Short mmCIF file of C-alpha atoms and ligand atoms in Angstrom, two decimals:
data_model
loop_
_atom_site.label_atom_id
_atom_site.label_comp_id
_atom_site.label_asym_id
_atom_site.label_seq_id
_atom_site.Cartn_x
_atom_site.Cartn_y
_atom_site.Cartn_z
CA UNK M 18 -26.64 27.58 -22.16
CA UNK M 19 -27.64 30.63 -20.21
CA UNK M 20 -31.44 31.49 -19.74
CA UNK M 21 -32.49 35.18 -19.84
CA UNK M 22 -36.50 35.86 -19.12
CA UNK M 23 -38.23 38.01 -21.69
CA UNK M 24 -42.20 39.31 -20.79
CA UNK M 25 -42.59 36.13 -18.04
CA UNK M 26 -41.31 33.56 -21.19
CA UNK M 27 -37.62 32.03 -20.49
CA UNK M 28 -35.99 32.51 -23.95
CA UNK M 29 -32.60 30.08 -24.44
CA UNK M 30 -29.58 32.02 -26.30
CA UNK M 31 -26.69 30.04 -27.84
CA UNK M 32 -23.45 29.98 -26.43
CA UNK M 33 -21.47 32.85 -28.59
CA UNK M 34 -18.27 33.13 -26.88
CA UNK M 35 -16.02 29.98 -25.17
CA UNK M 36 -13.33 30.17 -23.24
CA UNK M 37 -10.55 28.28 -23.30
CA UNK M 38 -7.78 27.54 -20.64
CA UNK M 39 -4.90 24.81 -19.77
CA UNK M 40 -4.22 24.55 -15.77
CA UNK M 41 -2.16 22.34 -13.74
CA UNK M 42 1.39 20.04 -15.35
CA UNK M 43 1.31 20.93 -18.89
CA UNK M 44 1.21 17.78 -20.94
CA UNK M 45 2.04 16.85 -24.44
CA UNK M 46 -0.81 17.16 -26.25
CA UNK M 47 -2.60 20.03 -24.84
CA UNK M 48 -1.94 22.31 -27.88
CA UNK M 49 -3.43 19.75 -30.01
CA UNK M 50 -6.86 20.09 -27.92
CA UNK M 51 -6.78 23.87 -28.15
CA UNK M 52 -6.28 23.57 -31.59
CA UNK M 53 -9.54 21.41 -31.85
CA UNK M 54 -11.15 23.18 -29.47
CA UNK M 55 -10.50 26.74 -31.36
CA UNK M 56 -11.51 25.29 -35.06
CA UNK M 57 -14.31 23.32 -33.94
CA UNK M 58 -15.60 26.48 -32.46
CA UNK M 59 -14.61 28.69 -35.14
CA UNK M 60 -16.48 26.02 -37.57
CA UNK M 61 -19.62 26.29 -35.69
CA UNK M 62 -19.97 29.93 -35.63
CA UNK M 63 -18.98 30.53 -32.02
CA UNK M 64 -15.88 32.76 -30.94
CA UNK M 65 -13.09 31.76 -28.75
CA UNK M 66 -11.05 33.37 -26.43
CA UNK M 67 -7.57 31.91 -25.06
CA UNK M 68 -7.37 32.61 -21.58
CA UNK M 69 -3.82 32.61 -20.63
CA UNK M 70 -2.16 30.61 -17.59
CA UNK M 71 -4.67 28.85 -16.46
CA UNK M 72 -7.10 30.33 -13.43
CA UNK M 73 -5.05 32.77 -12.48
CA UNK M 74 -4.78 34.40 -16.24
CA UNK M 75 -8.95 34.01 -15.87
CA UNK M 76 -8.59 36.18 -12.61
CA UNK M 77 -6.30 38.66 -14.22
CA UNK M 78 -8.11 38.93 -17.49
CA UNK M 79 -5.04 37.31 -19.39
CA UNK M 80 -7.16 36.80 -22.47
CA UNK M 81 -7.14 36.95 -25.99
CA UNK M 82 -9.68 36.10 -29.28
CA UNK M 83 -8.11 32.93 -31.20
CA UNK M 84 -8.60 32.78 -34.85
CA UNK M 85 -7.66 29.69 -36.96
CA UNK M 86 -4.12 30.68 -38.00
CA UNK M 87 -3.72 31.50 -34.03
CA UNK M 88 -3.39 27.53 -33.25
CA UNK M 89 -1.54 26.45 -37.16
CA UNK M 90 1.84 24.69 -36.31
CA UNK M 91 1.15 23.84 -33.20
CA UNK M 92 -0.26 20.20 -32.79
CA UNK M 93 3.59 18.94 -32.73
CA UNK M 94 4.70 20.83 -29.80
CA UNK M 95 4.99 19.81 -26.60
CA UNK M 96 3.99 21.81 -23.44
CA UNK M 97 0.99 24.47 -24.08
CA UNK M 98 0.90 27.33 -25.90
CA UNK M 99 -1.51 28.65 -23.25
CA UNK M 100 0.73 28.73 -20.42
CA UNK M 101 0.05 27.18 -17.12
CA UNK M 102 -0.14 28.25 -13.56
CA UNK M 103 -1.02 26.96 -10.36
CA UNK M 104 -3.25 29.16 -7.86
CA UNK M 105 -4.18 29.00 -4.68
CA UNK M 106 -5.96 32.21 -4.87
CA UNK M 107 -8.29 30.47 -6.96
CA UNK M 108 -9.48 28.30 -4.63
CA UNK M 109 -10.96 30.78 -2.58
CA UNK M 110 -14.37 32.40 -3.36
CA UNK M 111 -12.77 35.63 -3.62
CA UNK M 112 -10.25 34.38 -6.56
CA UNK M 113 -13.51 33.07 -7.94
CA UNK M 114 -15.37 35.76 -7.93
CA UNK M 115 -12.95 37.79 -9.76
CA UNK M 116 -12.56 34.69 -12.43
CA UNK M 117 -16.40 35.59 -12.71
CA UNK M 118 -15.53 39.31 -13.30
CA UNK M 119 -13.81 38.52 -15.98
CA UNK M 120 -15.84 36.00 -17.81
CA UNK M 121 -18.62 38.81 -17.49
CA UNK M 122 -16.10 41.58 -19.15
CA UNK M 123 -15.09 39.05 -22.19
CA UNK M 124 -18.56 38.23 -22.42
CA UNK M 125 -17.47 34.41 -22.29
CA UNK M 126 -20.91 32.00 -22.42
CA UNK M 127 -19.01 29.26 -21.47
CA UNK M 128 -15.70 27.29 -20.51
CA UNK M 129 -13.73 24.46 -21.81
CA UNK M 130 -10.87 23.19 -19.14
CA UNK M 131 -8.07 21.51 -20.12
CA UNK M 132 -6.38 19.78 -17.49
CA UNK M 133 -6.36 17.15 -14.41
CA UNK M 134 -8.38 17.00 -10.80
CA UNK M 135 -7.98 19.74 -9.61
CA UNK M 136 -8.60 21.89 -12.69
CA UNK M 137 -11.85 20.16 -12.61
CA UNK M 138 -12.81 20.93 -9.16
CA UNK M 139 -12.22 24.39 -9.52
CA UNK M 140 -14.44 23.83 -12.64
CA UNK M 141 -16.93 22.39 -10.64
CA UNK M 142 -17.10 24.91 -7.89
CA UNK M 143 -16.77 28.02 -10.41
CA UNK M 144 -20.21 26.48 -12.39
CA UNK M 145 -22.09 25.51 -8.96
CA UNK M 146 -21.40 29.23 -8.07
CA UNK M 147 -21.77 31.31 -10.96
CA UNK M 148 -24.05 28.72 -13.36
CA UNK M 149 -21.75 28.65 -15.56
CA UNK M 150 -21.77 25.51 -18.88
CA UNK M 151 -17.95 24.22 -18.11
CA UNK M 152 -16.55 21.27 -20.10
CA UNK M 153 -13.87 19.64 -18.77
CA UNK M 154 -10.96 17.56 -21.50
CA UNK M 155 -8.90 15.56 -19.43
CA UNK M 156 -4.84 16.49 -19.69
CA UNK M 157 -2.55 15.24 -17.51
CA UNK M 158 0.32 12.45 -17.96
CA UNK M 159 -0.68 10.63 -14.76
CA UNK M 160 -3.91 8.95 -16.31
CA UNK M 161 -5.42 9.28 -12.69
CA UNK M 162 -9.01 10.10 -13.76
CA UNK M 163 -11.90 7.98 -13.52
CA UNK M 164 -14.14 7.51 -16.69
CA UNK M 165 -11.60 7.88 -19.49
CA UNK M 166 -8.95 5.01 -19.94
CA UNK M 167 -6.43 7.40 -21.14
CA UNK M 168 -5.57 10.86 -20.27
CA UNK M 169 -4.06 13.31 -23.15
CA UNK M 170 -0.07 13.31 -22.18
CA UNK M 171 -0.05 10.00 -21.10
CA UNK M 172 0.90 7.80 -24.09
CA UNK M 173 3.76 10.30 -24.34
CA UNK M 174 4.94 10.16 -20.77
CA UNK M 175 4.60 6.42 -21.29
CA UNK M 176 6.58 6.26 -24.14
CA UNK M 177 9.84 8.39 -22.89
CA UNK M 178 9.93 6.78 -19.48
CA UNK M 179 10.46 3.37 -21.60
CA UNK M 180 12.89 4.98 -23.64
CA UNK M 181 14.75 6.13 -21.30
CA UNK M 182 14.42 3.31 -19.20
CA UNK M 183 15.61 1.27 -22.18
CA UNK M 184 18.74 3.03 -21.71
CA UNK M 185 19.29 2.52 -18.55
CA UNK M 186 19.12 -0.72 -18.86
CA UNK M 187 22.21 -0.93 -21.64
CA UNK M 188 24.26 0.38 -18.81
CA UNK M 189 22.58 -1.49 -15.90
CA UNK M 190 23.65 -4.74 -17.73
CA UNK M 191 27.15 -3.47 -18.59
CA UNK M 192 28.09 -2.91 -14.90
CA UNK M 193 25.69 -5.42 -12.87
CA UNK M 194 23.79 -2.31 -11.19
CA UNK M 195 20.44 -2.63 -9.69
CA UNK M 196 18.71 0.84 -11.26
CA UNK M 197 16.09 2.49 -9.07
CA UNK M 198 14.04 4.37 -11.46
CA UNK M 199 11.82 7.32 -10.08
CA UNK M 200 8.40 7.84 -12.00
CA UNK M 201 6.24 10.89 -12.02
CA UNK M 202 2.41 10.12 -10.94
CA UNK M 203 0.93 12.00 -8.15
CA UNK M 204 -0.75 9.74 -5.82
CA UNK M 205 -1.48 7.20 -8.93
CA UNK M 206 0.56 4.10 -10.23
CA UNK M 207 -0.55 4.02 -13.77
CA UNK M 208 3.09 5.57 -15.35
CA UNK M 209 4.88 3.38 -13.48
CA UNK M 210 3.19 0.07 -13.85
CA UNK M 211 2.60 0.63 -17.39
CA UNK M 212 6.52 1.87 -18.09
CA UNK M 213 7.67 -0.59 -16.19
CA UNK M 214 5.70 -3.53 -18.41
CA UNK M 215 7.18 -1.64 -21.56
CA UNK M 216 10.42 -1.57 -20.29
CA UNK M 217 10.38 -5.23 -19.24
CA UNK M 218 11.70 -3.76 -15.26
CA UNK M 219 11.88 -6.36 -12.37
CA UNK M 220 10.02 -4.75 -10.72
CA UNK M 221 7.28 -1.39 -10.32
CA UNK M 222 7.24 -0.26 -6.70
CA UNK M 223 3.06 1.56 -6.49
CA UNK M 224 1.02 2.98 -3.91
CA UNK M 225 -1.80 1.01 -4.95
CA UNK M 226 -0.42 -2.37 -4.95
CA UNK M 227 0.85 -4.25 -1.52
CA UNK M 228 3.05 -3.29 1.27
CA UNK M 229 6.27 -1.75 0.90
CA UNK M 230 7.84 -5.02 1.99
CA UNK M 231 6.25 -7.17 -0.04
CA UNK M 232 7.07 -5.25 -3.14
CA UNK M 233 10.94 -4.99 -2.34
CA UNK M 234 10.95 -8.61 -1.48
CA UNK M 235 9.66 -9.62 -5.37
CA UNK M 236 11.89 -6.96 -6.45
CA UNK M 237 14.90 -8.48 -5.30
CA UNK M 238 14.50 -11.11 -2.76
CA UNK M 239 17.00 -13.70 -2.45
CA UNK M 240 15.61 -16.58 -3.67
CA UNK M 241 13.74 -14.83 -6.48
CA UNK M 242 17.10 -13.12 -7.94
CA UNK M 243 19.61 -15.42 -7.18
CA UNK M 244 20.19 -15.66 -10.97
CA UNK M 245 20.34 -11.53 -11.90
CA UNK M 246 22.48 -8.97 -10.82
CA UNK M 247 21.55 -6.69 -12.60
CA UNK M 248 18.12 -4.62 -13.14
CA UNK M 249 15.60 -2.00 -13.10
CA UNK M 250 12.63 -1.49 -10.62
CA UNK M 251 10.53 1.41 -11.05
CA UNK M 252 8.88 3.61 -8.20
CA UNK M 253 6.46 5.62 -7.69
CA UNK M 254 7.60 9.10 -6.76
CA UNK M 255 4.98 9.20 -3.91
CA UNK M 256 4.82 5.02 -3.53
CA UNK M 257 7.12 5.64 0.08
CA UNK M 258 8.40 9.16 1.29
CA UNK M 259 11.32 9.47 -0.47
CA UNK M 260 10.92 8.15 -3.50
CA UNK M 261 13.85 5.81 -4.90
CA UNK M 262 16.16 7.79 -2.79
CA UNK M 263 14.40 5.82 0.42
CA UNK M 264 14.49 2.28 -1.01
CA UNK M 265 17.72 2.68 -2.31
CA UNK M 266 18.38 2.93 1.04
CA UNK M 267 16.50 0.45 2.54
CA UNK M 268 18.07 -2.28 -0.27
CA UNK M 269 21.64 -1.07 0.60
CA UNK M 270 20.79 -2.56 3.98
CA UNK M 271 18.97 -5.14 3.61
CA UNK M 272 21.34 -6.32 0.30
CA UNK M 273 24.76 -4.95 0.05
CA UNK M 274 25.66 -7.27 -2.84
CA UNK M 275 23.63 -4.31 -4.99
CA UNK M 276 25.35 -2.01 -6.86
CA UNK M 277 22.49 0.48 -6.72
CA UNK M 278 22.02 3.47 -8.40
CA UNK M 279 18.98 6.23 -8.65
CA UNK M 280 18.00 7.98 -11.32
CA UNK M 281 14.46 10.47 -11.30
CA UNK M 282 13.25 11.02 -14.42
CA UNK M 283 11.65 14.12 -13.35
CA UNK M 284 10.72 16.83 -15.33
CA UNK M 285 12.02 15.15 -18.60
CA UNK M 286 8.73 12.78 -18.08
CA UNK M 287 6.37 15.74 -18.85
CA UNK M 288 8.14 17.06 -22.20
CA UNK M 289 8.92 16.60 -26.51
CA UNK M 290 6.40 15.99 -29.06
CA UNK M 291 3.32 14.31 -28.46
CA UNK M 292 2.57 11.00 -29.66
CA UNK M 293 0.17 10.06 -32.61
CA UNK M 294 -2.04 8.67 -30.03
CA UNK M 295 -2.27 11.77 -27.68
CA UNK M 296 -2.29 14.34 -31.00
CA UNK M 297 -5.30 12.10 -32.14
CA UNK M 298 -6.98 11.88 -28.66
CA UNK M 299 -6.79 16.08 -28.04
CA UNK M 300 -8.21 16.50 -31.40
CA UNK M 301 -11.10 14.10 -30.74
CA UNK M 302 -11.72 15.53 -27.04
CA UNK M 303 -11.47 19.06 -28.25
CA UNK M 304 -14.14 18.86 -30.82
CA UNK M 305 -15.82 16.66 -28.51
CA UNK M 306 -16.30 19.76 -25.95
CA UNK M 307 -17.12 22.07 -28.42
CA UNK M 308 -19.99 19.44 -29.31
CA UNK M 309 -20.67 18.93 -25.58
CA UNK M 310 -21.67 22.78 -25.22
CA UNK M 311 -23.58 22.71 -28.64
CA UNK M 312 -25.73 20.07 -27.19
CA UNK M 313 -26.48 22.13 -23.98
CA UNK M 314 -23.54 19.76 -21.80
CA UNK M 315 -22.64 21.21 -18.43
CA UNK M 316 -20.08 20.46 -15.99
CA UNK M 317 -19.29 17.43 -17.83
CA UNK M 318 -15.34 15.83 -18.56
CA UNK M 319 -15.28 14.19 -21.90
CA UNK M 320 -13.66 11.00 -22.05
CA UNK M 321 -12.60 7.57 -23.59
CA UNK M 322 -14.35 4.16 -23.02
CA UNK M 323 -13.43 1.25 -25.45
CA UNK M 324 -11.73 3.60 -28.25
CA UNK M 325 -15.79 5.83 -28.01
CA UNK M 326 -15.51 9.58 -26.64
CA UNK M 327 -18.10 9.54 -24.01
CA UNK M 328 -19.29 12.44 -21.32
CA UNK M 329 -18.76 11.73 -17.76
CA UNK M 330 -20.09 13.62 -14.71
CA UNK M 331 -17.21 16.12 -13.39
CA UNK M 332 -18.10 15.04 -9.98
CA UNK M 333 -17.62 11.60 -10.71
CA UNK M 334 -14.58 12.01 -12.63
CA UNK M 335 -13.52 13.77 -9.92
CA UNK M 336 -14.96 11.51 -6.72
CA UNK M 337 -14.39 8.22 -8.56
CA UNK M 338 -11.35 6.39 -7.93
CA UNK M 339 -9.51 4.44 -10.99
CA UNK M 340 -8.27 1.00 -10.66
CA UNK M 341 -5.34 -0.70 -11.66
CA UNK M 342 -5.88 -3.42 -13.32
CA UNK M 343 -5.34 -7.11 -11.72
CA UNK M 344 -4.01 -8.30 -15.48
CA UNK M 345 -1.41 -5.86 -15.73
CA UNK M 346 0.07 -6.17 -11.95
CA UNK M 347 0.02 -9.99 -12.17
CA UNK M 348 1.72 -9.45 -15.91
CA UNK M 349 4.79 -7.82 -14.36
CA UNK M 350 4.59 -10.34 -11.31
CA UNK M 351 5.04 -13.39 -14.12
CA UNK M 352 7.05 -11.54 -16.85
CA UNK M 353 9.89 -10.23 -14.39
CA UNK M 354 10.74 -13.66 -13.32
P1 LIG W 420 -2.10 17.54 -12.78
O1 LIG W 420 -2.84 16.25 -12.56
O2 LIG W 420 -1.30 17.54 -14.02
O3 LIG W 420 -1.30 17.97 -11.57
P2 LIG W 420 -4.26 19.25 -11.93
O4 LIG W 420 -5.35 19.93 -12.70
O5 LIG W 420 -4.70 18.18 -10.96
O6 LIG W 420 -3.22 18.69 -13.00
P3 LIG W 420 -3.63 21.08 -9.77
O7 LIG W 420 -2.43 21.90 -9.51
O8 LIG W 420 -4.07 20.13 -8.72
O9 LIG W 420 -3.39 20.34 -11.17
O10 LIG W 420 -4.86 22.06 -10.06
C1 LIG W 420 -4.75 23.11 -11.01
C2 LIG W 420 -5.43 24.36 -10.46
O11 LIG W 420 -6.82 24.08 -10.24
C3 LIG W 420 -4.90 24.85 -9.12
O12 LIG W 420 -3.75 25.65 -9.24
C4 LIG W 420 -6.08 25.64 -8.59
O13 LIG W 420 -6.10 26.95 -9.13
C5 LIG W 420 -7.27 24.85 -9.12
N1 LIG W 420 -7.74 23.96 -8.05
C6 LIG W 420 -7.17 22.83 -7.59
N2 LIG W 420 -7.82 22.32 -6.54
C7 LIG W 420 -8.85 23.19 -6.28
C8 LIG W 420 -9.87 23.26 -5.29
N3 LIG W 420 -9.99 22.33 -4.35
N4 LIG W 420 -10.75 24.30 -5.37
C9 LIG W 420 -10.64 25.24 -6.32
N5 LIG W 420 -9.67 25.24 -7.26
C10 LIG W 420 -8.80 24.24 -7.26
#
């Protein structure tokens, strides 16, 4: 909420005007939130204005009033209607300041940020400098921020990975091939672990969890596989440089009696519809915001604890790392015997 001073009295004026923007890997589900975002708004009297790709359509005054019937048929869809860019520009005071020229221009009160980490520290640096009410709605299928157990995109993400990986596995059987699996993530295990409990893999290979060695060695030690010869180990496109290309290697190597082949995901891992789960988490988050800013919120992420949307800090969500949890690693460890 911005404070102008009137004849010595500071007078509070309501936020008239949000902007709205998706930065960093679209995810599936992001159109969803800007659809809740936009009608929430809309519903409360307040204007919106879509700012297009991200920061660097908020430094180039890529912007554009949303209506209702601007966001109908669009809660299916994957990607974001929004467009998103990365830019380093941005994170320089310069790019900032002319993100600030523009929010001045459009007259925009205040900000809702759709994205990951660093969306949100660009958030975080653009309201310490310019005191500006920014709420950030976590969107990303890596599920690497602190204070919300899920991340919009992520069911998705979660959900093709073990499809696909469920294919795999029809031919792994078929031809007694060891499948090395490569999982999108950024510096975080959560996709793979998770996809690789779904899928039922041997094994998930995770930055977070153990050496290198010891990870390989329950993968497909000796002793432990004597009676498979077949399977599918996930890892974690940042777990060793390399990715499965690298341990691929190393297992050639060390086993020759693998048949191993690679396959990376890639790009597929981000795409199609969005789940029920991530369609109903954006809506929730995205009227969530709006409510964040109507009750005078700043520099907040809104999240998920226990199935309630809560508010966390932006620097925490941002400083904070999230842990794996011991149940889930020690569930593959058993189930994959
Ligand atoms: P994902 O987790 O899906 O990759 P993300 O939001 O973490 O999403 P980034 O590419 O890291 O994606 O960040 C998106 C944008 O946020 C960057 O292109 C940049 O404009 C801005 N940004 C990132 N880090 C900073 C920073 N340290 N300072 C200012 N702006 C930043």
């Amino acid at each position: 909420m911005h404070q102008i001073l009137l004849n010595n009295n500071i007078m509070e004026y309501k936020i008239k005007t949000i902007g709205v923007l998706t930065s960093g890997g679209d995810a599936p589900g992001m159109n969803a939130a800007v659809r809740a975002v936009t009608r929430a708004a809309i519903a409360n009297n307040i204007r919106v204005k879509a700012i297009f790709r991200g920061y660097k359509g908020l430094m180039d005054d890529e912007v554009q009033e949303f209506t209702t019937q601007d966001v109908s048929g669009i809660i299916q869809r994957g990607g974001t209607i929004l467009k998103s860019a990365r830019s380093d520009e941005f994170k320089t005071p310069e790019g900032r300041k002319r993100a600030y020229n523009t929010i001045q221009k459009e007259q925009i009160d205040a900000l809702i940020v759709i994205g990951g980490d660093g969306t949100f520290t660009g958030a975080r640096l653009l309201a310490q400098e310019y005191n500006i009410p920014i709420i950030g709605v976590p969107g990303t299928i890596d599920n690497d921020l602190w204070g919300t157990d899920s991340t919009i995109g992520y069911d998705t993400a979660l959900n093709t990975i073990m499809d696909c990986v469920d294919k795999l596995r029809d031919t792994g059987t078929s031809h007694e091939r060891l499948f090395l699996v490569e999982v999108m993530g950024r510096d975080a295990g959560f996709l793979t672990l998770n996809a690789a409990i779904a899928a039922g893999a041997e094994a998930a290979i995770i930055p977070e969890r153990a050496t290198l060695e010891e990870q390989l060695e329950a993968a497909i030690g000796q002793g432990r596989r004597k009676h498979k010869n077949s399977g599918i180990v996930l890892v974690q496109e940042h777990a060793i440089p390399g990715g499965a290309q690298a341990v691929a290697k190393i297992i050639e190597e060390a086993h020759p009696e693998y048949d191993t082949r690679v396959t990376i995901l890639g790009h597929l891992q981000r795409g199609g519809s969005p789940s029920a789960f991530d369609r109903i988490l954006a809506s929730r988050f995205g009227c969530a915001a709006v409510q964040a800013l109507l009750d005078e919120q700043r520099s907040i992420m809104v999240g998920l604890q226990n199935g309630e949307v809560i508010y966390v800090p932006l620097t925490k969500a941002i400083k904070e790392k999230k842990d794996i949890k011991d149940d889930k690693w020690q569930a593959l460890q058993v189930l994959s015997l």
